[in-house]
PDB file of C-alpha atoms and ligand atoms in Angstrom:
ATOM      1  CA  MET A   1      -3.275 -15.520  30.424  1.00 79.00           C
ATOM      2  CA  ARG A   2      -0.705 -15.888  27.658  1.00 86.00           C
ATOM      3  CA  TYR A   3       0.146 -12.423  26.354  1.00 96.00           C
ATOM      4  CA  TYR A   4       2.318 -13.517  23.484  1.00 98.00           C
ATOM      5  CA  ASN A   5       3.388 -16.659  21.732  1.00 97.00           C
ATOM      6  CA  LYS A   6       6.813 -17.551  23.141  1.00 97.00           C
ATOM      7  CA  PHE A   7       9.292 -19.571  21.093  1.00 97.00           C
ATOM      8  CA  SER A   8      10.493 -21.474  24.161  1.00 96.00           C
ATOM      9  CA  GLU A   9       6.933 -22.616  24.904  1.00 96.00           C
ATOM     10  CA  TYR A  10       6.325 -23.595  21.303  1.00 97.00           C
ATOM     11  CA  LEU A  11       9.477 -25.753  21.358  1.00 98.00           C
ATOM     12  CA  LYS A  12       8.634 -27.311  24.712  1.00 97.00           C
ATOM     13  CA  LYS A  13       5.160 -28.231  23.511  1.00 97.00           C
ATOM     14  CA  LYS A  14       6.407 -29.646  20.222  1.00 97.00           C
ATOM     15  CA  TYR A  15       9.396 -31.619  21.515  1.00 97.00           C
ATOM     16  CA  GLY A  16       8.384 -32.220  25.127  1.00 97.00           C
ATOM     17  CA  CYS A  17      11.700 -30.954  26.498  1.00 97.00           C
ATOM     18  CA  ARG A  18      13.992 -27.964  26.615  1.00 97.00           C
ATOM     19  CA  VAL A  19      15.420 -27.145  23.176  1.00 98.00           C
ATOM     20  CA  HIS A  20      18.621 -25.119  22.955  1.00 97.00           C
ATOM     21  CA  LYS A  21      19.746 -23.106  19.952  1.00 97.00           C
ATOM     22  CA  ILE A  22      23.443 -23.489  19.135  1.00 96.00           C
ATOM     23  CA  PRO A  23      24.889 -20.459  17.314  1.00 94.00           C
ATOM     24  CA  VAL A  24      27.594 -21.442  14.854  1.00 95.00           C
ATOM     25  CA  TYR A  25      29.914 -19.536  12.575  1.00 94.00           C
ATOM     26  CA  ALA A  26      30.099 -21.308   9.228  1.00 95.00           C
ATOM     27  CA  GLY A  27      32.551 -18.943   7.546  1.00 94.00           C
ATOM     28  CA  PHE A  28      30.039 -17.030   5.419  1.00 95.00           C
ATOM     29  CA  PHE A  29      30.390 -13.289   4.808  1.00 94.00           C
ATOM     30  CA  CYS A  30      28.035 -10.521   3.705  1.00 96.00           C
ATOM     31  CA  PRO A  31      27.642  -8.714   0.336  1.00 98.00           C
ATOM     32  CA  ASN A  32      27.023  -5.508   2.260  1.00 97.00           C
ATOM     33  CA  LEU A  33      30.531  -5.725   3.702  1.00 96.00           C
ATOM     34  CA  ASP A  34      32.677  -7.320   1.020  1.00 96.00           C
ATOM     35  CA  GLY A  35      32.127  -4.583  -1.557  1.00 97.00           C
ATOM     36  CA  SER A  36      29.520  -6.396  -3.682  1.00 97.00           C
ATOM     37  CA  LEU A  37      26.916  -3.963  -2.370  1.00 97.00           C
ATOM     38  CA  SER A  38      29.054  -1.868  -0.056  1.00 96.00           C
ATOM     39  CA  PHE A  39      32.087  -2.060   2.192  1.00 95.00           C
ATOM     40  CA  LYS A  40      30.397  -0.164   4.994  1.00 95.00           C
ATOM     41  CA  GLY A  41      27.598  -2.529   5.991  1.00 96.00           C
ATOM     42  CA  CYS A  42      24.480  -1.560   7.908  1.00 97.00           C
ATOM     43  CA  ILE A  43      25.119   1.468  10.111  1.00 97.00           C
ATOM     44  CA  TYR A  44      24.562  -0.506  13.327  1.00 96.00           C
ATOM     45  CA  CYS A  45      26.493  -3.620  12.309  1.00 95.00           C
ATOM     46  CA  ASN A  46      29.326  -5.003  14.326  1.00 89.00           C
ATOM     47  CA  ASN A  47      29.140  -8.773  13.997  1.00 79.00           C
ATOM     48  CA  TYR A  48      31.872  -9.227  16.586  1.00 79.00           C
ATOM     49  CA  ALA A  49      29.549  -7.698  19.150  1.00 77.00           C
ATOM     50  CA  PHE A  50      26.378  -9.606  18.424  1.00 65.00           C
ATOM     51  CA  SER A  51      27.639 -13.044  17.437  1.00 68.00           C
ATOM     52  CA  PRO A  52      29.660 -14.870  20.071  1.00 62.00           C
ATOM     53  CA  SER A  53      30.170 -17.722  17.597  1.00 63.00           C
ATOM     54  CA  LEU A  54      32.117 -15.411  15.300  1.00 64.00           C
ATOM     55  CA  ARG A  55      35.162 -15.632  17.488  1.00 63.00           C
ATOM     56  CA  ASN A  56      35.067 -19.366  17.061  1.00 65.00           C
ATOM     57  CA  GLU A  57      37.730 -20.776  14.807  1.00 76.00           C
ATOM     58  CA  GLU A  58      36.797 -24.370  15.415  1.00 91.00           C
ATOM     59  CA  THR A  59      35.230 -26.586  12.777  1.00 94.00           C
ATOM     60  CA  LEU A  60      31.466 -26.559  12.503  1.00 95.00           C
ATOM     61  CA  GLN A  61      31.337 -30.080  13.863  1.00 96.00           C
ATOM     62  CA  LYS A  62      33.327 -29.088  16.932  1.00 95.00           C
ATOM     63  CA  GLN A  63      31.185 -25.985  17.499  1.00 95.00           C
ATOM     64  CA  ILE A  64      28.036 -28.130  17.434  1.00 96.00           C
ATOM     65  CA  GLU A  65      29.553 -30.755  19.748  1.00 96.00           C
ATOM     66  CA  LYS A  66      30.517 -28.067  22.237  1.00 95.00           C
ATOM     67  CA  GLY A  67      27.107 -26.381  21.890  1.00 96.00           C
ATOM     68  CA  ILE A  68      25.360 -29.642  22.723  1.00 96.00           C
ATOM     69  CA  GLU A  69      27.580 -30.192  25.739  1.00 96.00           C
ATOM     70  CA  TYR A  70      27.010 -26.640  26.966  1.00 96.00           C
ATOM     71  CA  GLY A  71      23.240 -26.734  26.371  1.00 97.00           C
ATOM     72  CA  LYS A  72      22.914 -29.993  28.289  1.00 97.00           C
ATOM     73  CA  LYS A  73      24.942 -28.773  31.218  1.00 97.00           C
ATOM     74  CA  ARG A  74      23.761 -25.179  31.460  1.00 96.00           C
ATOM     75  CA  PHE A  75      20.088 -25.489  30.420  1.00 96.00           C
ATOM     76  CA  LYS A  76      19.356 -29.202  30.816  1.00 97.00           C
ATOM     77  CA  ALA A  77      18.419 -29.146  27.139  1.00 97.00           C
ATOM     78  CA  GLU A  78      17.714 -32.441  25.438  1.00 97.00           C
ATOM     79  CA  LYS A  79      17.225 -31.287  21.847  1.00 98.00           C
ATOM     80  CA  PHE A  80      19.040 -28.708  19.754  1.00 98.00           C
ATOM     81  CA  ILE A  81      18.655 -26.355  16.826  1.00 98.00           C
ATOM     82  CA  VAL A  82      21.806 -25.459  14.904  1.00 98.00           C
ATOM     83  CA  TYR A  83      21.736 -21.737  14.261  1.00 97.00           C
ATOM     84  CA  PHE A  84      23.820 -20.406  11.381  1.00 97.00           C
ATOM     85  CA  GLN A  85      24.044 -16.905  12.795  1.00 94.00           C
ATOM     86  CA  PRO A  86      26.690 -14.328  11.818  1.00 93.00           C
ATOM     87  CA  TYR A  87      26.675 -12.482   8.489  1.00 94.00           C
ATOM     88  CA  SER A  88      24.587 -13.911   5.608  1.00 97.00           C
ATOM     89  CA  ASN A  89      24.436 -17.673   5.781  1.00 98.00           C
ATOM     90  CA  THR A  90      23.189 -18.240   2.231  1.00 98.00           C
ATOM     91  CA  TYR A  91      25.887 -16.068   0.684  1.00 98.00           C
ATOM     92  CA  GLY A  92      27.965 -18.644  -1.152  1.00 97.00           C
ATOM     93  CA  ASN A  93      27.672 -21.145  -3.948  1.00 97.00           C
ATOM     94  CA  ILE A  94      25.301 -24.057  -3.645  1.00 98.00           C
ATOM     95  CA  ASN A  95      28.035 -26.650  -3.090  1.00 98.00           C
ATOM     96  CA  GLU A  96      29.534 -24.652  -0.249  1.00 98.00           C
ATOM     97  CA  LEU A  97      26.109 -24.239   1.337  1.00 98.00           C
ATOM     98  CA  LYS A  98      25.380 -27.954   1.108  1.00 98.00           C
ATOM     99  CA  ILE A  99      28.719 -28.972   2.635  1.00 98.00           C
ATOM    100  CA  LYS A 100      28.169 -26.610   5.557  1.00 98.00           C
ATOM    101  CA  TYR A 101      24.513 -27.403   6.248  1.00 98.00           C
ATOM    102  CA  ASP A 102      25.195 -31.137   5.861  1.00 98.00           C
ATOM    103  CA  VAL A 103      27.390 -31.092   8.963  1.00 98.00           C
ATOM    104  CA  VAL A 104      24.200 -31.363  11.041  1.00 97.00           C
ATOM    105  CA  LYS A 105      23.656 -34.833   9.555  1.00 97.00           C
ATOM    106  CA  LYS A 106      26.701 -36.076  11.436  1.00 96.00           C
ATOM    107  CA  PHE A 107      24.720 -35.790  14.639  1.00 95.00           C
ATOM    108  CA  SER A 108      22.000 -37.942  16.095  1.00 85.00           C
ATOM    109  CA  SER A 109      18.332 -37.089  16.457  1.00 87.00           C
ATOM    110  CA  GLU A 110      19.299 -34.694  19.266  1.00 96.00           C
ATOM    111  CA  ILE A 111      19.466 -32.083  16.523  1.00 98.00           C
ATOM    112  CA  VAL A 112      15.862 -31.323  15.639  1.00 98.00           C
ATOM    113  CA  GLY A 113      16.240 -28.120  13.688  1.00 98.00           C
ATOM    114  CA  ILE A 114      18.287 -25.830  11.505  1.00 98.00           C
ATOM    115  CA  SER A 115      17.949 -22.076  11.533  1.00 98.00           C
ATOM    116  CA  ILE A 116      19.634 -19.993   8.842  1.00 98.00           C
ATOM    117  CA  ALA A 117      20.003 -16.221   9.186  1.00 98.00           C
ATOM    118  CA  THR A 118      20.456 -14.275   5.990  1.00 98.00           C
ATOM    119  CA  ARG A 119      19.562 -11.222   3.919  1.00 98.00           C
ATOM    120  CA  PRO A 120      16.456 -11.345   1.723  1.00 98.00           C
ATOM    121  CA  ASP A 121      18.561 -10.582  -1.361  1.00 97.00           C
ATOM    122  CA  CYS A 122      20.858 -13.576  -0.767  1.00 98.00           C
ATOM    123  CA  ILE A 123      18.407 -16.272  -1.747  1.00 98.00           C
ATOM    124  CA  ASP A 124      17.213 -17.926  -4.949  1.00 97.00           C
ATOM    125  CA  GLN A 125      15.200 -20.975  -5.999  1.00 97.00           C
ATOM    126  CA  GLU A 126      18.220 -23.289  -6.040  1.00 98.00           C
ATOM    127  CA  LYS A 127      19.233 -22.305  -2.501  1.00 98.00           C
ATOM    128  CA  LEU A 128      15.663 -22.611  -1.265  1.00 98.00           C
ATOM    129  CA  ASN A 129      15.428 -26.082  -2.853  1.00 98.00           C
ATOM    130  CA  LEU A 130      18.504 -27.074  -0.879  1.00 98.00           C
ATOM    131  CA  ILE A 131      17.245 -25.578   2.382  1.00 98.00           C
ATOM    132  CA  GLU A 132      13.826 -27.160   1.947  1.00 98.00           C
ATOM    133  CA  SER A 133      15.463 -30.563   1.386  1.00 98.00           C
ATOM    134  CA  TYR A 134      16.334 -30.647   5.117  1.00 98.00           C
ATOM    135  CA  SER A 135      12.713 -30.255   6.152  1.00 97.00           C
ATOM    136  CA  ASP A 136      11.940 -34.002   5.986  1.00 96.00           C
ATOM    137  CA  ASP A 137      14.294 -34.563   8.910  1.00 97.00           C
ATOM    138  CA  TYR A 138      14.483 -31.183  10.637  1.00 98.00           C
ATOM    139  CA  GLU A 139      12.409 -28.200  11.576  1.00 98.00           C
ATOM    140  CA  VAL A 140      13.812 -25.619   9.171  1.00 98.00           C
ATOM    141  CA  TRP A 141      13.761 -21.875   9.803  1.00 98.00           C
ATOM    142  CA  ILE A 142      15.109 -19.120   7.623  1.00 98.00           C
ATOM    143  CA  GLU A 143      15.635 -15.781   9.334  1.00 98.00           C
ATOM    144  CA  TYR A 144      15.360 -12.778   7.055  1.00 98.00           C
ATOM    145  CA  GLY A 145      16.765  -9.465   8.206  1.00 98.00           C
ATOM    146  CA  LEU A 146      14.122  -6.892   7.351  1.00 98.00           C
ATOM    147  CA  GLN A 147      14.423  -4.285  10.154  1.00 98.00           C
ATOM    148  CA  SER A 148      11.792  -1.935   8.660  1.00 98.00           C
ATOM    149  CA  ILE A 149       9.318  -1.933   5.778  1.00 98.00           C
ATOM    150  CA  HIS A 150      10.212   1.672   4.955  1.00 98.00           C
ATOM    151  CA  ASN A 151      12.615   2.087   2.059  1.00 98.00           C
ATOM    152  CA  LYS A 152      13.625   5.502   3.356  1.00 98.00           C
ATOM    153  CA  THR A 153      14.838   3.860   6.569  1.00 98.00           C
ATOM    154  CA  LEU A 154      16.461   0.937   4.765  1.00 98.00           C
ATOM    155  CA  LYS A 155      18.422   3.480   2.713  1.00 98.00           C
ATOM    156  CA  LEU A 156      19.353   5.517   5.757  1.00 98.00           C
ATOM    157  CA  ILE A 157      20.686   2.492   7.607  1.00 98.00           C
ATOM    158  CA  ASN A 158      22.509   1.309   4.464  1.00 98.00           C
ATOM    159  CA  ARG A 159      20.779  -2.067   4.213  1.00 98.00           C
ATOM    160  CA  ASN A 160      21.166  -1.970   0.424  1.00 98.00           C
ATOM    161  CA  HIS A 161      17.972  -3.892  -0.168  1.00 98.00           C
ATOM    162  CA  THR A 162      14.397  -2.698  -0.427  1.00 98.00           C
ATOM    163  CA  TYR A 163      11.151  -3.837   1.106  1.00 98.00           C
ATOM    164  CA  SER A 164      10.163  -5.351  -2.235  1.00 98.00           C
ATOM    165  CA  ASP A 165      13.359  -7.484  -2.133  1.00 98.00           C
ATOM    166  CA  PHE A 166      12.108  -8.815   1.172  1.00 98.00           C
ATOM    167  CA  LEU A 167       8.597  -9.436  -0.182  1.00 98.00           C
ATOM    168  CA  LYS A 168      10.032 -11.336  -3.140  1.00 98.00           C
ATOM    169  CA  ALA A 169      12.075 -13.589  -0.838  1.00 98.00           C
ATOM    170  CA  PHE A 170       9.125 -13.985   1.511  1.00 98.00           C
ATOM    171  CA  GLU A 171       6.650 -14.988  -1.210  1.00 97.00           C
ATOM    172  CA  THR A 172       9.069 -17.503  -2.734  1.00 97.00           C
ATOM    173  CA  THR A 173       9.934 -19.017   0.633  1.00 98.00           C
ATOM    174  CA  LYS A 174       6.441 -19.265   2.033  1.00 96.00           C
ATOM    175  CA  LYS A 175       5.373 -21.743  -0.653  1.00 93.00           C
ATOM    176  CA  ARG A 176       7.851 -24.186   0.846  1.00 98.00           C
ATOM    177  CA  LYS A 177       8.269 -26.294   3.952  1.00 98.00           C
ATOM    178  CA  ILE A 178      10.448 -23.616   5.497  1.00 98.00           C
ATOM    179  CA  LYS A 179       9.376 -21.459   8.421  1.00 98.00           C
ATOM    180  CA  ILE A 180      10.089 -17.762   8.065  1.00 98.00           C
ATOM    181  CA  CYS A 181      11.342 -15.648  10.943  1.00 98.00           C
ATOM    182  CA  VAL A 182      11.708 -11.902  10.368  1.00 98.00           C
ATOM    183  CA  HIS A 183      14.146  -9.588  12.177  1.00 98.00           C
ATOM    184  CA  VAL A 184      12.855  -6.132  13.004  1.00 98.00           C
ATOM    185  CA  ILE A 185      14.520  -3.268  14.888  1.00 98.00           C
ATOM    186  CA  ILE A 186      12.561  -0.806  17.006  1.00 98.00           C
ATOM    187  CA  GLY A 187      14.041   2.660  17.334  1.00 98.00           C
ATOM    188  CA  LEU A 188      15.894   3.112  14.040  1.00 98.00           C
ATOM    189  CA  PRO A 189      16.941   6.681  13.209  1.00 97.00           C
ATOM    190  CA  GLU A 190      14.195   8.951  11.948  1.00 96.00           C
ATOM    191  CA  GLU A 191      11.445   6.355  12.452  1.00 97.00           C
ATOM    192  CA  SER A 192       8.339   7.553  14.264  1.00 97.00           C
ATOM    193  CA  GLU A 193       6.155   5.304  16.378  1.00 97.00           C
ATOM    194  CA  GLU A 194       3.684   5.318  13.507  1.00 98.00           C
ATOM    195  CA  ASN A 195       6.377   4.102  11.087  1.00 98.00           C
ATOM    196  CA  ILE A 196       7.321   1.298  13.463  1.00 98.00           C
ATOM    197  CA  LEU A 197       3.722   0.204  13.863  1.00 98.00           C
ATOM    198  CA  GLU A 198       3.292   0.178  10.086  1.00 98.00           C
ATOM    199  CA  THR A 199       6.034  -2.443  10.029  1.00 98.00           C
ATOM    200  CA  ALA A 200       4.116  -4.363  12.713  1.00 98.00           C
ATOM    201  CA  LYS A 201       0.899  -4.251  10.684  1.00 97.00           C
ATOM    202  CA  GLU A 202       2.725  -5.560   7.621  1.00 97.00           C
ATOM    203  CA  CYS A 203       4.247  -8.399   9.654  1.00 98.00           C
ATOM    204  CA  GLY A 204       0.688  -9.136  10.794  1.00 97.00           C
ATOM    205  CA  ARG A 205      -0.729  -9.003   7.284  1.00 97.00           C
ATOM    206  CA  LEU A 206       1.944 -11.414   6.054  1.00 97.00           C
ATOM    207  CA  LYS A 207       1.222 -13.850   8.928  1.00 97.00           C
ATOM    208  CA  ILE A 208       4.910 -14.509   9.344  1.00 98.00           C
ATOM    209  CA  ASP A 209       5.783 -17.705  11.216  1.00 98.00           C
ATOM    210  CA  GLY A 210       8.165 -16.024  13.619  1.00 98.00           C
ATOM    211  CA  ILE A 211       9.687 -12.696  14.548  1.00 98.00           C
ATOM    212  CA  LYS A 212      12.711 -11.359  16.395  1.00 98.00           C
ATOM    213  CA  ILE A 213      12.306  -7.808  17.639  1.00 98.00           C
ATOM    214  CA  HIS A 214      15.336  -5.893  18.886  1.00 96.00           C
ATOM    215  CA  PRO A 215      15.695  -2.463  20.412  1.00 97.00           C
ATOM    216  CA  ILE A 216      18.253  -0.427  18.489  1.00 97.00           C
ATOM    217  CA  HIS A 217      21.565  -0.361  20.309  1.00 96.00           C
ATOM    218  CA  ILE A 218      24.727   1.444  19.494  1.00 96.00           C
ATOM    219  CA  LEU A 219      27.877  -0.586  19.147  1.00 95.00           C
ATOM    220  CA  LYS A 220      31.466   0.504  19.016  1.00 95.00           C
ATOM    221  CA  ASN A 221      33.128   0.898  15.633  1.00 93.00           C
ATOM    222  CA  THR A 222      29.900   1.506  13.745  1.00 96.00           C
ATOM    223  CA  GLU A 223      28.537   4.386  11.707  1.00 97.00           C
ATOM    224  CA  LEU A 224      25.717   4.681  14.227  1.00 97.00           C
ATOM    225  CA  GLU A 225      28.249   5.292  16.978  1.00 97.00           C
ATOM    226  CA  LYS A 226      29.552   8.316  15.073  1.00 97.00           C
ATOM    227  CA  ILE A 227      26.037   9.689  14.587  1.00 97.00           C
ATOM    228  CA  TYR A 228      25.315   9.102  18.267  1.00 97.00           C
ATOM    229  CA  ASN A 229      28.527  10.809  19.362  1.00 97.00           C
ATOM    230  CA  GLU A 230      27.649  13.811  17.205  1.00 97.00           C
ATOM    231  CA  GLY A 231      24.396  14.060  19.149  1.00 96.00           C
ATOM    232  CA  LYS A 232      22.271  13.350  16.074  1.00 96.00           C
ATOM    233  CA  PHE A 233      20.642  10.187  17.365  1.00 97.00           C
ATOM    234  CA  LYS A 234      19.410   8.878  20.678  1.00 96.00           C
ATOM    235  CA  PRO A 235      18.170   5.342  21.338  1.00 97.00           C
ATOM    236  CA  PHE A 236      14.878   4.776  23.154  1.00 97.00           C
ATOM    237  CA  GLU A 237      14.647   4.581  26.903  1.00 97.00           C
ATOM    238  CA  MET A 238      13.452   1.212  28.169  1.00 97.00           C
ATOM    239  CA  GLU A 239       9.921   2.529  28.894  1.00 97.00           C
ATOM    240  CA  GLU A 240       9.608   3.956  25.369  1.00 97.00           C
ATOM    241  CA  TYR A 241      10.714   0.645  23.875  1.00 98.00           C
ATOM    242  CA  ILE A 242       8.217  -1.306  25.954  1.00 98.00           C
ATOM    243  CA  LYS A 243       5.354   1.046  25.115  1.00 98.00           C
ATOM    244  CA  ILE A 244       5.936   0.572  21.385  1.00 98.00           C
ATOM    245  CA  LEU A 245       6.613  -3.139  21.775  1.00 98.00           C
ATOM    246  CA  VAL A 246       3.223  -3.714  23.432  1.00 98.00           C
ATOM    247  CA  ASN A 247       1.479  -2.091  20.472  1.00 98.00           C
ATOM    248  CA  PHE A 248       3.734  -3.860  17.997  1.00 98.00           C
ATOM    249  CA  LEU A 249       2.757  -7.258  19.376  1.00 98.00           C
ATOM    250  CA  SER A 250      -0.928  -6.347  19.251  1.00 98.00           C
ATOM    251  CA  PHE A 251      -0.780  -5.978  15.460  1.00 98.00           C
ATOM    252  CA  LEU A 252       0.859  -9.351  14.812  1.00 98.00           C
ATOM    253  CA  HIS A 253      -1.033 -12.483  13.869  1.00 98.00           C
ATOM    254  CA  PRO A 254      -1.868 -14.423  17.048  1.00 97.00           C
ATOM    255  CA  ASP A 255      -0.002 -17.507  15.779  1.00 97.00           C
ATOM    256  CA  THR A 256       3.282 -15.767  14.966  1.00 98.00           C
ATOM    257  CA  ILE A 257       5.981 -17.159  17.237  1.00 98.00           C
ATOM    258  CA  ILE A 258       7.964 -14.541  19.134  1.00 98.00           C
ATOM    259  CA  HIS A 259      11.590 -15.655  19.056  1.00 98.00           C
ATOM    260  CA  ARG A 260      13.092 -12.651  20.804  1.00 97.00           C
ATOM    261  CA  LEU A 261      12.160  -9.308  22.260  1.00 97.00           C
ATOM    262  CA  SER A 262      15.548  -8.160  23.451  1.00 93.00           C
ATOM    263  CA  ALA A 263      19.077  -8.107  22.141  1.00 91.00           C
ATOM    264  CA  ASP A 264      22.367  -9.600  23.165  1.00 85.00           C
ATOM    265  CA  CYS A 265      25.788  -8.240  22.643  1.00 87.00           C
ATOM    266  CA  ASP A 266      29.222  -8.429  24.078  1.00 86.00           C
ATOM    267  CA  ARG A 267      29.321  -5.891  26.917  1.00 87.00           C
ATOM    268  CA  LYS A 268      32.623  -4.438  25.820  1.00 90.00           C
ATOM    269  CA  TYR A 269      31.146  -3.297  22.499  1.00 93.00           C
ATOM    270  CA  LEU A 270      28.027  -1.576  23.822  1.00 95.00           C
ATOM    271  CA  VAL A 271      27.889   2.215  23.733  1.00 96.00           C
ATOM    272  CA  ALA A 272      24.174   2.650  24.573  1.00 96.00           C
ATOM    273  CA  PRO A 273      21.595   2.037  25.931  1.00 96.00           C
ATOM    274  CA  GLU A 274      22.793   0.585  29.212  1.00 94.00           C
ATOM    275  CA  TRP A 275      19.404  -1.043  29.894  1.00 96.00           C
ATOM    276  CA  LEU A 276      19.934  -3.462  27.001  1.00 95.00           C
ATOM    277  CA  PHE A 277      21.265  -6.106  29.374  1.00 93.00           C
ATOM    278  CA  GLN A 278      18.262  -6.020  31.698  1.00 95.00           C
ATOM    279  CA  LYS A 279      16.524  -8.647  29.629  1.00 94.00           C
ATOM    280  CA  GLN A 280      14.378 -10.132  32.375  1.00 95.00           C
ATOM    281  CA  LYS A 281      13.258  -6.695  33.531  1.00 96.00           C
ATOM    282  CA  ILE A 282      12.210  -5.816  29.973  1.00 96.00           C
ATOM    283  CA  LEU A 283      10.105  -8.975  29.748  1.00 96.00           C
ATOM    284  CA  ASN A 284       8.583  -8.470  33.197  1.00 96.00           C
ATOM    285  CA  LEU A 285       7.643  -4.856  32.493  1.00 97.00           C
ATOM    286  CA  LEU A 286       6.255  -5.841  29.130  1.00 97.00           C
ATOM    287  CA  GLU A 287       3.958  -8.477  30.603  1.00 97.00           C
ATOM    288  CA  GLU A 288       2.902  -6.132  33.407  1.00 97.00           C
ATOM    289  CA  LYS A 289       1.951  -3.474  30.897  1.00 98.00           C
ATOM    290  CA  MET A 290       0.108  -5.926  28.670  1.00 98.00           C
ATOM    291  CA  LYS A 291      -1.820  -7.193  31.659  1.00 97.00           C
ATOM    292  CA  LYS A 292      -2.643  -3.735  32.957  1.00 97.00           C
ATOM    293  CA  GLU A 293      -3.804  -2.474  29.589  1.00 97.00           C
ATOM    294  CA  ASN A 294      -5.419  -5.741  28.556  1.00 97.00           C
ATOM    295  CA  ILE A 295      -3.362  -5.935  25.382  1.00 97.00           C
ATOM    296  CA  TYR A 296      -2.205  -9.219  23.922  1.00 97.00           C
ATOM    297  CA  GLN A 297      -0.561 -10.418  20.748  1.00 98.00           C
ATOM    298  CA  GLY A 298      -3.059 -10.250  17.898  1.00 97.00           C
ATOM    299  CA  LYS A 299      -5.535  -7.976  19.703  1.00 97.00           C
ATOM    300  CA  ASN A 300      -5.365  -5.405  16.893  1.00 96.00           C
ATOM    301  CA  TYR A 301      -4.609  -7.860  14.114  1.00 96.00           C
ATOM    302  CA  LYS A 302      -6.872  -6.986  11.230  1.00 84.00           C
ATOM    303  CA  GLY A 303      -6.172  -9.780   8.743  1.00 75.00           C
ATOM    304  CA  ASN A 304      -5.791  -9.045   5.044  1.00 65.00           C
TER     305      ASN A 304
HETATM  306  S1  LIG B   1      23.359  -7.535   6.457  1.00 50.09           S
HETATM  307 FE1  LIG B   1      23.905  -8.256   8.521  1.00 50.09          FE
HETATM  308  S2  LIG B   1      26.089  -8.802   8.394  1.00 50.09           S
HETATM  309 FE2  LIG B   1      25.602  -7.609   6.573  1.00 50.09          FE
HETATM  310  S3  LIG B   1      26.175  -5.510   7.113  1.00 50.09           S
HETATM  311 FE3  LIG B   1      23.994  -5.726   7.600  1.00 50.09          FE
HETATM  312  S4  LIG B   1      23.873  -6.376   9.748  1.00 50.09           S
HETATM  313 FE4  LIG B   1      26.001  -6.653   9.038  1.00 50.09          FE
END
């Protein structure tokens, strides 16, 4: 029994081999950090902790070359997706974007995809035209950071965009040959289980192509760390996360591809929870629970 639609299996089926995602730092920044929207950023944000590529000062070409070498050696991968990961990778002028994305063209057909992580308020028709232009030769994903559909939460975590900003970006993007992956965080401050599952139902209703779900984690040098140290916020225990995650998956469309269900970060930046690094255990417990309770992705999906 397949309890949820795994990205790795989707890639294996489509390309007939292991596909490795290469995170690259292309030198973009974020309007929520450079003062355009705020200097503070999202309360949980520490890009140094969650993007290993950020510490990379090599050219994009070099980063991709090294990523290919590493993926072949470490994972026996044969195909690759270049992942523009840290900050907001559509935050720049169109010429800059084109120069940076075009670097993938210097590589052979080993590169089968491009994945671009960004904020939903950092996109427009011109940028989407450019991104879509790669879809004749590559599988193209855009990853929108949403985190929650609740404006109260988005305000609290200082996202500086609203749910309607996301919907606008989503509707404009979905008309194109671009796959949409949505980032969601489970366990944000002041969100109840019901609030979290409302986000799941919306993700189901929208039939998003892909989703990344992360448990909230507290990183050093963030606003959330201060709140945590003051005793005003506590992240979920692993069991609580898994319980909500099972229900979350049940509300998604059965075809939505699950890119991630855990989070990565540099160990030296993590404040809590300690269980964050037990990624395999999280996945094992999740599947056990789904099996035991006969819950699977899409079980509670209601359609429009
Ligand atoms: S949008 Fe992303 S990069 Fe910008 S502050 Fe928020 S988490 Fe950090």
